[in-house]
Amino acid sequence: MNVDELQCFPSAFIRIHWEHPLDSRWEDYEMRKGFTRKPQGDEPATRGMNYITRSGLQRLKDEHRFLLTRERPAVAEVVAWAASNGDRSENADYQYGKRRLRQIDGRIRFLTKRIEAAEVVDPEAPRAGQPETRAFFGATVRYANAAGAERVVSIVGTDEVDLNRNHISWVSPLGRALMKSAAGDSVVLQAPGRTEYLTVLEVCYERISVEPFREPPGSESSAGTPSPTLT
């Protein structure tokens, strides 16, 4: 929205949106939800079951509840207010609000499908039919590359990827390379543009800490919505 367009809006509403533009306020949230994004590239959404840890599923449910019961109603209120201010075709806040509603609705649909397809796997539970010495979903693996550099990763679902915590998807190139391996095994990592030879040093199953969902500070529900009576 430019300065000329701002002149047609009430001053209180201008203050809210000028100091905290919706686009910038949602930028951090869009980055956050990358951890529960529609998987891309080497992490396609798996057909059928969505393997996930219990805490990972809870995060999806918390985001779904937030969007459905708080964020969508708040954005809808802004859209209704903006729609009362004249020509919708030239109303930037109305157009942006409608776009945000479409994005939120798409995210809600995506989360609904992922939650419905969820198959919870507890990394700490006894592993019937699967040796605890081999890496499967939920395993934490320590390995070394050809130079001897060691790294520890946990194999999680596509909705739980968090590289800051060394949580990798079970369908990523590294996840596939480590799958079914045991301590002492040599595996080949076929990554885009390179091939690496890795040695598995240790496989264990322990609690995997997934970052919980937190309400984004730039959300419409936390910022409040303009009153139609403002002048």
Short mmCIF file of C-alpha atoms in Angstrom, two decimals, residues 45-196:
data_model
loop_
_atom_site.label_atom_id
_atom_site.label_comp_id
_atom_site.label_asym_id
_atom_site.label_seq_id
_atom_site.Cartn_x
_atom_site.Cartn_y
_atom_site.Cartn_z
CA ALA A 45 4.51 -35.90 0.65
CA THR A 46 4.28 -39.65 1.16
CA ARG A 47 1.23 -41.47 -0.11
CA GLY A 48 -0.85 -43.22 2.51
CA MET A 49 0.44 -43.02 6.05
CA ASN A 50 2.18 -39.91 7.35
CA TYR A 51 4.79 -41.25 9.78
CA ILE A 52 5.36 -38.76 12.57
CA THR A 53 6.35 -38.57 16.24
CA ARG A 54 3.72 -37.81 18.88
CA SER A 55 5.12 -34.34 19.58
CA GLY A 56 5.31 -33.63 15.86
CA LEU A 57 1.63 -34.52 15.45
CA GLN A 58 0.73 -32.30 18.40
CA ARG A 59 2.46 -29.39 16.71
CA LEU A 60 0.39 -29.89 13.55
CA LYS A 61 -2.79 -30.03 15.65
CA ASP A 62 -1.86 -26.87 17.54
CA GLU A 63 -1.21 -24.95 14.32
CA HIS A 64 -4.44 -26.26 12.80
CA ARG A 65 -6.43 -25.15 15.86
CA PHE A 66 -4.77 -21.73 15.89
CA LEU A 67 -5.49 -21.06 12.22
CA LEU A 68 -9.07 -22.35 12.38
CA THR A 69 -10.24 -20.78 15.64
CA ARG A 70 -8.16 -17.64 15.97
CA GLU A 71 -6.26 -16.48 12.90
CA ARG A 72 -8.89 -17.06 10.24
CA PRO A 73 -11.66 -15.31 12.20
CA ALA A 74 -9.33 -12.37 12.89
CA VAL A 75 -8.38 -11.98 9.21
CA ALA A 76 -12.03 -12.39 8.18
CA GLU A 77 -12.91 -9.49 10.50
CA VAL A 78 -10.31 -7.28 8.83
CA VAL A 79 -11.67 -8.26 5.40
CA ALA A 80 -15.24 -7.42 6.48
CA TRP A 81 -14.09 -4.06 7.83
CA ALA A 82 -12.12 -3.26 4.68
CA ALA A 83 -15.07 -4.27 2.49
CA SER A 84 -17.20 -1.61 4.18
CA ASN A 85 -14.86 1.13 3.00
CA GLY A 86 -15.96 1.46 -0.61
CA ASP A 87 -14.73 0.12 -3.95
CA ARG A 88 -13.25 -3.31 -3.27
CA SER A 89 -11.36 -3.37 -6.56
CA GLU A 90 -9.16 -0.49 -5.35
CA ASN A 91 -9.10 -1.48 -1.68
CA ALA A 92 -5.60 -2.84 -1.01
CA ASP A 93 -6.42 -4.10 2.47
CA TYR A 94 -9.47 -5.95 1.21
CA GLN A 95 -7.50 -7.56 -1.62
CA TYR A 96 -4.66 -8.53 0.69
CA GLY A 97 -7.03 -9.89 3.33
CA LYS A 98 -8.79 -12.07 0.77
CA ARG A 99 -5.42 -13.39 -0.38
CA ARG A 100 -4.47 -14.16 3.22
CA LEU A 101 -7.74 -16.02 3.71
CA ARG A 102 -7.01 -18.19 0.67
CA GLN A 103 -3.53 -18.93 2.02
CA ILE A 104 -4.88 -19.79 5.46
CA ASP A 105 -7.60 -22.01 4.00
CA GLY A 106 -5.01 -23.83 1.90
CA ARG A 107 -2.83 -24.35 4.95
CA ILE A 108 -5.79 -25.64 6.97
CA ARG A 109 -6.65 -28.15 4.24
CA PHE A 110 -3.05 -29.33 4.07
CA LEU A 111 -2.77 -29.74 7.84
CA THR A 112 -6.10 -31.57 7.96
CA LYS A 113 -4.89 -34.13 5.44
CA ARG A 114 -1.55 -34.60 7.24
CA ILE A 115 -3.27 -35.06 10.60
CA GLU A 116 -5.81 -37.53 9.20
CA ALA A 117 -3.02 -39.58 7.58
CA ALA A 118 -0.79 -39.50 10.66
CA GLU A 119 0.74 -42.75 11.90
CA VAL A 120 2.42 -41.99 15.22
CA VAL A 121 5.76 -43.67 15.89
CA ASP A 122 7.27 -43.45 19.39
CA PRO A 123 11.08 -43.59 19.16
CA GLU A 124 11.26 -44.82 22.77
CA ALA A 125 8.74 -47.65 22.39
CA PRO A 126 9.85 -51.29 22.04
CA ARG A 127 10.44 -52.03 18.39
CA ALA A 128 8.60 -55.23 17.60
CA GLY A 129 10.12 -57.03 14.61
CA GLN A 130 12.79 -54.36 14.10
CA PRO A 131 16.23 -54.78 15.66
CA GLU A 132 17.10 -51.89 17.95
CA THR A 133 20.57 -51.94 16.45
CA ARG A 134 19.36 -50.90 12.99
CA ALA A 135 18.16 -47.49 11.88
CA PHE A 136 14.50 -47.05 11.09
CA PHE A 137 12.08 -44.17 11.54
CA GLY A 138 12.71 -42.51 14.90
CA ALA A 139 16.33 -43.61 15.18
CA THR A 140 19.14 -41.32 16.26
CA VAL A 141 22.27 -42.11 14.27
CA ARG A 142 25.88 -41.08 14.74
CA TYR A 143 28.01 -41.38 11.63
CA ALA A 144 31.29 -40.13 10.15
CA ASN A 145 32.19 -39.03 6.66
CA ALA A 146 35.34 -39.99 4.76
CA ALA A 147 37.28 -37.18 6.44
CA GLY A 148 36.35 -38.50 9.88
CA ALA A 149 33.98 -35.66 10.77
CA GLU A 150 31.14 -36.97 12.93
CA ARG A 151 27.52 -35.92 13.02
CA VAL A 152 24.43 -37.06 14.91
CA VAL A 153 21.00 -36.94 13.25
CA SER A 154 17.50 -38.07 14.17
CA ILE A 155 15.27 -39.57 11.49
CA VAL A 156 11.79 -38.01 11.62
CA GLY A 157 8.75 -37.32 9.45
CA THR A 158 8.55 -34.88 6.57
CA ASP A 159 6.54 -32.48 8.75
CA GLU A 160 9.22 -32.43 11.46
CA VAL A 161 12.37 -31.50 9.55
CA ASP A 162 14.48 -29.12 11.62
CA LEU A 163 18.10 -28.81 10.51
CA ASN A 164 18.93 -26.67 13.54
CA ARG A 165 18.13 -29.71 15.68
CA ASN A 166 19.62 -32.19 13.18
CA HIS A 167 16.20 -33.68 12.47
CA ILE A 168 16.16 -35.10 8.95
CA SER A 169 13.32 -36.58 6.93
CA TRP A 170 13.22 -40.33 6.52
CA VAL A 171 12.71 -39.82 2.76
CA SER A 172 15.58 -37.33 2.34
CA PRO A 173 18.78 -38.58 0.60
CA LEU A 174 20.57 -38.89 3.95
CA GLY A 175 17.59 -40.51 5.62
CA ARG A 176 17.33 -43.09 2.84
CA ALA A 177 21.07 -43.78 2.98
CA LEU A 178 20.99 -44.44 6.73
CA MET A 179 17.78 -46.47 6.74
CA LYS A 180 18.27 -50.09 7.94
CA SER A 181 21.95 -49.47 8.66
CA ALA A 182 23.70 -50.62 11.84
CA ALA A 183 26.90 -49.62 13.66
CA GLY A 184 29.89 -50.56 11.53
CA ASP A 185 28.02 -50.37 8.21
CA SER A 186 29.27 -48.27 5.33
CA VAL A 187 26.59 -46.43 3.36
CA VAL A 188 26.59 -44.30 0.24
CA LEU A 189 24.90 -40.90 0.27
CA GLN A 190 23.72 -39.90 -3.18
CA ALA A 191 23.07 -36.18 -2.77
CA PRO A 192 22.44 -33.66 -5.55
CA GLY A 193 25.79 -32.98 -7.19
CA ARG A 194 27.87 -35.23 -4.97
CA THR A 195 28.40 -38.73 -3.61
CA GLU A 196 29.62 -39.31 -0.06
#
